[in-house]
XYZ file of C-alpha atoms in Angstrom:
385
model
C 0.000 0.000 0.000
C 1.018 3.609 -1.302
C 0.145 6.345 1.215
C 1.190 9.848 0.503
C -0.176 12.441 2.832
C 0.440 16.510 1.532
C 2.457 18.427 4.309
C -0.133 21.086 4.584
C -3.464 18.656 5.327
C -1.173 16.919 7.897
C -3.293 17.116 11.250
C -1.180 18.314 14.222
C -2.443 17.615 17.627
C -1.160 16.636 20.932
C -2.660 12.826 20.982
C -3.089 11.269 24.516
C -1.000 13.577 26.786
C -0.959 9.933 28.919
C 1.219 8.277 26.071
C 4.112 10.746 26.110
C 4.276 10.440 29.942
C 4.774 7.009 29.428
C 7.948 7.295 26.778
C 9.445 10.187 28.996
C 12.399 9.514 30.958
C 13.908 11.861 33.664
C 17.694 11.559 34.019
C 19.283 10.885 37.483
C 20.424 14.700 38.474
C 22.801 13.238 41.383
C 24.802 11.278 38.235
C 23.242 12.951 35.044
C 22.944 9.778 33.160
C 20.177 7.273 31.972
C 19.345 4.060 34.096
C 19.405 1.456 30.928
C 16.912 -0.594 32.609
C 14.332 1.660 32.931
C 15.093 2.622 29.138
C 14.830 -1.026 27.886
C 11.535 -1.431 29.427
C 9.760 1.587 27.835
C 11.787 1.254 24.467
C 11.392 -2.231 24.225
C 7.454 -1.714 24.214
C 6.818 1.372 22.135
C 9.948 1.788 20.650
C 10.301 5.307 21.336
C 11.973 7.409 24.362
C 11.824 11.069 25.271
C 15.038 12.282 27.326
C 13.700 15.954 28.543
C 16.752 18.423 29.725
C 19.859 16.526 29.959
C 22.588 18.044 31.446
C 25.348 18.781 29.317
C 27.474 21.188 32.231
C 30.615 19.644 31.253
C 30.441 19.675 27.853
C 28.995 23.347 27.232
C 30.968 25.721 25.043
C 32.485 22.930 23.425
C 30.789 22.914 19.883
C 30.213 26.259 18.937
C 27.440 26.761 16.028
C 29.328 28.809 13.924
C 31.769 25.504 13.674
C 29.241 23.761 11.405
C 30.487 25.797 8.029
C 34.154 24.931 8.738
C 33.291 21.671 9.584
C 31.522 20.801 6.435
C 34.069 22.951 4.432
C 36.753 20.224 5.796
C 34.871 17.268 5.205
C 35.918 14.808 2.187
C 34.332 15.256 -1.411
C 31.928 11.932 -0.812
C 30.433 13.749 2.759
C 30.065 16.828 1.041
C 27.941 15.136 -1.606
C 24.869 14.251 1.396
C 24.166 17.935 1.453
C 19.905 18.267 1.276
C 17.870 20.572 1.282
C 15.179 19.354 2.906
C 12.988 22.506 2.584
C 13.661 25.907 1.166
C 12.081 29.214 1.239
C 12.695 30.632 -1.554
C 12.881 34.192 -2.031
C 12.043 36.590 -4.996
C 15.141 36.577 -7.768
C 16.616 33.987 -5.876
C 19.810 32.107 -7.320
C 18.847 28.398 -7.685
C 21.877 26.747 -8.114
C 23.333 27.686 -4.085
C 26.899 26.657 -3.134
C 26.466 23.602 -0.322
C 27.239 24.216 3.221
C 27.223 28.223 2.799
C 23.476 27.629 4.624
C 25.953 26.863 7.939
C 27.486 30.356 7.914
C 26.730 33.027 10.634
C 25.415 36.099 8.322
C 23.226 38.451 7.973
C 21.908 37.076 5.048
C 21.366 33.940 6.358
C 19.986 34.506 9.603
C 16.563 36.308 7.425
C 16.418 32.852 5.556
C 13.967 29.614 6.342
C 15.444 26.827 5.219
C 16.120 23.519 6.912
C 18.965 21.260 5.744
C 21.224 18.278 6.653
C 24.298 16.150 5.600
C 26.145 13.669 6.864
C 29.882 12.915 8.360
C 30.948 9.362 8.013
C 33.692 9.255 5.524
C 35.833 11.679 7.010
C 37.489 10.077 10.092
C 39.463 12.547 11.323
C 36.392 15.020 11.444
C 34.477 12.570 12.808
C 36.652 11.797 15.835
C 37.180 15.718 16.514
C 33.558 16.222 16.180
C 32.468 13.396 18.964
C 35.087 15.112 21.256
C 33.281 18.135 21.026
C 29.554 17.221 21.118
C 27.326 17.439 24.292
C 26.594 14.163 24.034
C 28.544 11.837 21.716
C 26.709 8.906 23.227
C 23.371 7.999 25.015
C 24.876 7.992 28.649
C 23.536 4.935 30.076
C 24.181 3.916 33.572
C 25.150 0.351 33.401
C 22.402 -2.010 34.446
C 21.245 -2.952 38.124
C 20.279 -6.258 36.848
C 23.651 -9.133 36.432
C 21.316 -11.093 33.639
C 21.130 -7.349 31.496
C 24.801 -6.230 29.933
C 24.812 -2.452 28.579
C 26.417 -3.164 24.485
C 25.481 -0.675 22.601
C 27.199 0.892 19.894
C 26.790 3.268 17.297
C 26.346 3.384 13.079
C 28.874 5.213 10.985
C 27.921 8.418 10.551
C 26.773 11.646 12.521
C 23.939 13.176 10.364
C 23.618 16.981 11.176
C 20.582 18.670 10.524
C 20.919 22.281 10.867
C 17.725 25.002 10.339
C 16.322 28.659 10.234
C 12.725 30.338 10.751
C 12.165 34.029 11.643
C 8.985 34.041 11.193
C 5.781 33.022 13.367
C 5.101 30.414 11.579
C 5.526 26.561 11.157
C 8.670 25.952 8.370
C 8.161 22.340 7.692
C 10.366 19.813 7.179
C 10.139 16.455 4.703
C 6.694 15.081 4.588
C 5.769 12.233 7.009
C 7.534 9.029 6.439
C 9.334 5.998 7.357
C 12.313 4.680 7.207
C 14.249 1.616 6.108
C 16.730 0.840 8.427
C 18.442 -2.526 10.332
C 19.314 -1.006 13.523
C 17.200 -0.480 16.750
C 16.582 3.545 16.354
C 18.087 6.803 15.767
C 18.877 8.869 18.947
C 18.594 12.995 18.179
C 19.851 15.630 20.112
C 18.933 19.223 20.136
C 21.944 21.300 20.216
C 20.286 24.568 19.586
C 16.816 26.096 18.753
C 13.652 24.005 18.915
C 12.240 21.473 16.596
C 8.403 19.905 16.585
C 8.098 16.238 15.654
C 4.884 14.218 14.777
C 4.601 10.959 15.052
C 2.789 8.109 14.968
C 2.974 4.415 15.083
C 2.540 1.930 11.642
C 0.435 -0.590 11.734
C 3.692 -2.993 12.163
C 3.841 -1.468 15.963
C 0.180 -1.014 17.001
C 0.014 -4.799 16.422
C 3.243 -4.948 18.687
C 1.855 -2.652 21.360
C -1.948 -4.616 21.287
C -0.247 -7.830 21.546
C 2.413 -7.591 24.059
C 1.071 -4.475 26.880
C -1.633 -3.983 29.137
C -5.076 -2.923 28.544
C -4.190 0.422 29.181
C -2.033 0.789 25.892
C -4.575 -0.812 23.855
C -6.560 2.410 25.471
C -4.093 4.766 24.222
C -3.400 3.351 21.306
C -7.429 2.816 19.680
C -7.744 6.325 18.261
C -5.128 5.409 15.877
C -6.463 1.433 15.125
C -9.100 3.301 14.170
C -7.875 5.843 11.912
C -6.053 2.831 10.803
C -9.605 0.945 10.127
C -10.870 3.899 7.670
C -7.250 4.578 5.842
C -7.945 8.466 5.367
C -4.240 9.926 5.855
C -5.534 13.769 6.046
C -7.603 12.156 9.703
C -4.541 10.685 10.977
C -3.659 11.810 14.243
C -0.225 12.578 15.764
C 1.851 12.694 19.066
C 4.020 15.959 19.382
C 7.049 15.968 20.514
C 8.671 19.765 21.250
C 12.236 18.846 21.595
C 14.582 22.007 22.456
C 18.135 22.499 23.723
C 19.520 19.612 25.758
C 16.484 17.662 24.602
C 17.107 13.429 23.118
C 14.272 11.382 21.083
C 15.547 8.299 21.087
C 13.013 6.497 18.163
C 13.295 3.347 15.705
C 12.196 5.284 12.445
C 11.093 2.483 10.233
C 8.369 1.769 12.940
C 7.170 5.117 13.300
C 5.741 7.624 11.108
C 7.441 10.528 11.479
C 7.658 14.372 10.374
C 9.157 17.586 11.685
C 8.796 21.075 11.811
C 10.760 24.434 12.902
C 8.739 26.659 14.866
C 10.032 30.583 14.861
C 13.045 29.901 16.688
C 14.173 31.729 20.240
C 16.038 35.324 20.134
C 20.080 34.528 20.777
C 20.681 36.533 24.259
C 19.808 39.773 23.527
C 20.277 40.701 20.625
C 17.495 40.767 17.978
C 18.852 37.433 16.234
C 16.911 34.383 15.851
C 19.510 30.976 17.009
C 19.653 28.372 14.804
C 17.828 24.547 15.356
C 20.511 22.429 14.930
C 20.484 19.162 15.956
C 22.365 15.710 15.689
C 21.397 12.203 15.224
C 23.284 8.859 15.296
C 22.004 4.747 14.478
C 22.113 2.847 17.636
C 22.432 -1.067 17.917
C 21.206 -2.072 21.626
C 22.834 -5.649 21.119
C 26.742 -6.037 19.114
C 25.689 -9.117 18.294
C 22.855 -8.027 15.696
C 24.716 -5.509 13.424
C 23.956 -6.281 10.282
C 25.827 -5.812 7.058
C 24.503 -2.327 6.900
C 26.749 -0.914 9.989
C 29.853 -0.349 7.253
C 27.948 1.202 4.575
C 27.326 4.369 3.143
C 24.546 6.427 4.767
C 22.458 9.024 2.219
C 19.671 11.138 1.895
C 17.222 9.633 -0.093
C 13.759 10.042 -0.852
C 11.895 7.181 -1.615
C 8.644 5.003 -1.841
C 7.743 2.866 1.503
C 4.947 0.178 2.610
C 2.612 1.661 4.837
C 1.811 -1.525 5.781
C 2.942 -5.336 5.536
C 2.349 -6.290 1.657
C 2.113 -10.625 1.180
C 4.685 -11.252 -1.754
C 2.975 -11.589 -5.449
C 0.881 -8.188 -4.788
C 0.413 -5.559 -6.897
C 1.656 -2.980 -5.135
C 0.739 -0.024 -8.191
C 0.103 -0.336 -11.576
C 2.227 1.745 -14.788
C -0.878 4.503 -15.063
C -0.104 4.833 -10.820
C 3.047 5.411 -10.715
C 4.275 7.949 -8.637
C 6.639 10.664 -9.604
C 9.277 8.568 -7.546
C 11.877 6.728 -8.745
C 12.398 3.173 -7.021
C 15.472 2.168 -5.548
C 17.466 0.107 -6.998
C 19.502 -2.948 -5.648
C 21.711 -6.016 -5.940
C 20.179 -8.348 -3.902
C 17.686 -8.832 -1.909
C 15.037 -6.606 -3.914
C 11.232 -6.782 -2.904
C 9.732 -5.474 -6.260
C 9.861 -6.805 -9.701
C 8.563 -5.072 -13.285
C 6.136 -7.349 -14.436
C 3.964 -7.219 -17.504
C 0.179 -8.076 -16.387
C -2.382 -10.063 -18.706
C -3.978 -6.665 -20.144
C -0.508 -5.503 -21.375
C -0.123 -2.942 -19.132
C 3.183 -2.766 -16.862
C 3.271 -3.204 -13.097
C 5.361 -3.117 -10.021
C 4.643 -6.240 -8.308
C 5.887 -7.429 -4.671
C 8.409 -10.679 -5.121
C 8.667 -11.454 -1.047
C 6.848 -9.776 1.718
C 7.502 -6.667 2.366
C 7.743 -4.934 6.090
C 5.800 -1.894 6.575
C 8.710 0.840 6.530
C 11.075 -0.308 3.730
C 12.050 0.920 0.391
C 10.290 -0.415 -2.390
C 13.265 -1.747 -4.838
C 13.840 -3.831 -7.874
C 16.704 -5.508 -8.747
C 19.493 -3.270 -10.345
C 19.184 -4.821 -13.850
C 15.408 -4.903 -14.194
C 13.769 -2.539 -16.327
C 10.071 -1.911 -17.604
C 10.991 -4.222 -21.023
C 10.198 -7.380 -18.396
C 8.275 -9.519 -20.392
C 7.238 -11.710 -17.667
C 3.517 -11.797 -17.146
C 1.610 -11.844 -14.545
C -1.884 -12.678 -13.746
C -3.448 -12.258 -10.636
C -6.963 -11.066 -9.290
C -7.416 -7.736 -8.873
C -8.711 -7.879 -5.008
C -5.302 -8.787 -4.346
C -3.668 -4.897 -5.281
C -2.491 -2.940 -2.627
């Protein structure tokens, strides 16, 4: 199943104020870190955590804002190249083609402008090791466990992604439409190092069926508005849970299980001056177990936009037809694809699902295949997604 919701019909509201105290943490003030038991229970259930205010005393002053320009000035050709704008206001008689990175510098000229973008450091190791030394927190700081049966292993993916954005104005600049993502580790921890950013979530049918079948009563509670929104598959009536995350702020969250979207409010003055600061924040892949990194912990990390299951899809679906295609290319891959180009009875071409596909991943055919497949194939039409 396609499902593409427009930004602007997006329904924002605070859903279940009980449900966010349930994924909020406090951190121990006496040691300023994260008991990893109390963690593991909430994260292991809804696969989300909200760190409010962590203390960052010792670290303070150590990565400056105005660093970010220099730092992606330094960075290798192949980092340089994950540069996205993820959105842009664009202003009257506006040069299109902008110079990466410049976005990063302290100016005049670019404190006036919206614009939200990101990259990512990964291939550039020495920037990469001077950059953890420097940020507030490099790593979730988990206390180790009370319990002798629990060891703490976690470690972290590749790359640091940066995402780094402006908004003067009193109102909403949003970021890339809701979506999932297609990863292999256990979820994405962000911190806010400046600024303030909104998210909205909300949970795929993958995790309600999670959450129904493994809590208490009370989740099923909290979690029925959106089984039912669910039930009547109207995107524009989908409800979300907001998430304000501002300076010292983490959201700790497994993205291919939760929908997700963001926005930049009109950001706070800087001291006293008239200045709005930046929202800058940083994010890095988390394994909770050494054992289960997959083959995707050495590879490259990108920015891509792409089509995703809303849902579970059985394999030998239609998943769209050639007169639905979106104007999205799929991915392409090597192995392991979930899509083929078929040919269908009536002659007309088809993307079809060859395995089941997760809710949350990338639709993708195999690197070679190409709509001159003359494979056909039949199949009823109750079964298209």
């Amino acid at each position: 199943m396609i499902r593409s919701c427009e930004k602007d019909n997006r329904k924002k509201q605070r859903l279940l104020p009980d449900l966010l105290e349930k994924i909020t943490i406090q951190i121990d003030p006496s040691t300023h870190q994260i008991s990893y038991d109390d963690f593991k229970v909430v994260f292991d259930k809804y696969k989300i955590v909200y760190f409010p205010q962590i203390n960052t005393a010792e670290h303070d002053g150590s990565m400056k804002i105005e660093e970010f320009f220099n730092i992606f000035n330094k960075l290798t050709k192949e980092d340089k190249e994950t540069w996205t704008e993820e959105t842009w206001d664009i202003k009257k008689d506006e040069v299109q083609n902008r110079i990466p990175g410049t976005f990063l510098e302290e100016k005049d000229s670019n404190r006036t402008q919206r614009g939200y973008c990101s990259f990512i450091v990964q291939h550039d190791d020495e920037q990469k090791k001077e950059m953890l030394k420097k940020l507030p927190v490099p790593e979730l700081p988990f206390a180790q466990s009370e319990s002798d049966e629990v060891e703490v292993e976690v470690e972290y993916g590749p790359g640091i992604w940066i995402f780094y954005g402006r908004n003067n104005e009193n109102k909403a600049l949003e970021g890339r439409g809701e979506h999932t993502d297609s990863i292999e580790h256990d979820g994405t921890f962000h911190f806010q190092i400046s600024g303030v950013k909104n998210w909205h979530v909300r949970p795929t049918s993958t995790l309600l069926n999670l959450i129904s079948s493994e809590s208490e009563s009370d989740d099923c509670l909290l979690t029925q508005k959106w089984i039912e929104e669910l039930e009547k598959d109207d995107c524009v009536k989908h409800s979300t849970l907001d998430i304000e995350c501002s300076k010292g702020d983490i959201l700790m969250i497994n993205t291919k299980l939760w929908w997700h979207a963001t926005d930049l409010p009109q950001q706070p003055f800087l001291n006293e001056s008239k200045a709005f600061v930046p929202s800058v924040s940083y994010a890095r892949d988390v394994y909770l177990d050494k054992t289960k990194i997959g083959k995707d912990h050495g590879t490259n990390l990108t920015n891509l936009d792409g089509l995703y299951a809303a849902d579970d899809i059985e394999a030998g679906t239609i998943v769209f037809r050639e007169s639905e295609m979106p104007g999205c290319e799929l991915h392409r891959t090597r192995e392991n694809p979930n899509c083929e180009i078929v040919e269908l009875s009536d002659g007309e071409g088809a993307i079809v699902s060859c395995r089941e596909i997760k809710a949350g991943e990338f639709f993708c055919v195999l690197e070679s295949d190409d709509s001159s497949c003359e494979e056909e194939y039949e199949t009823d039409d109750d079964e298209e997604q």
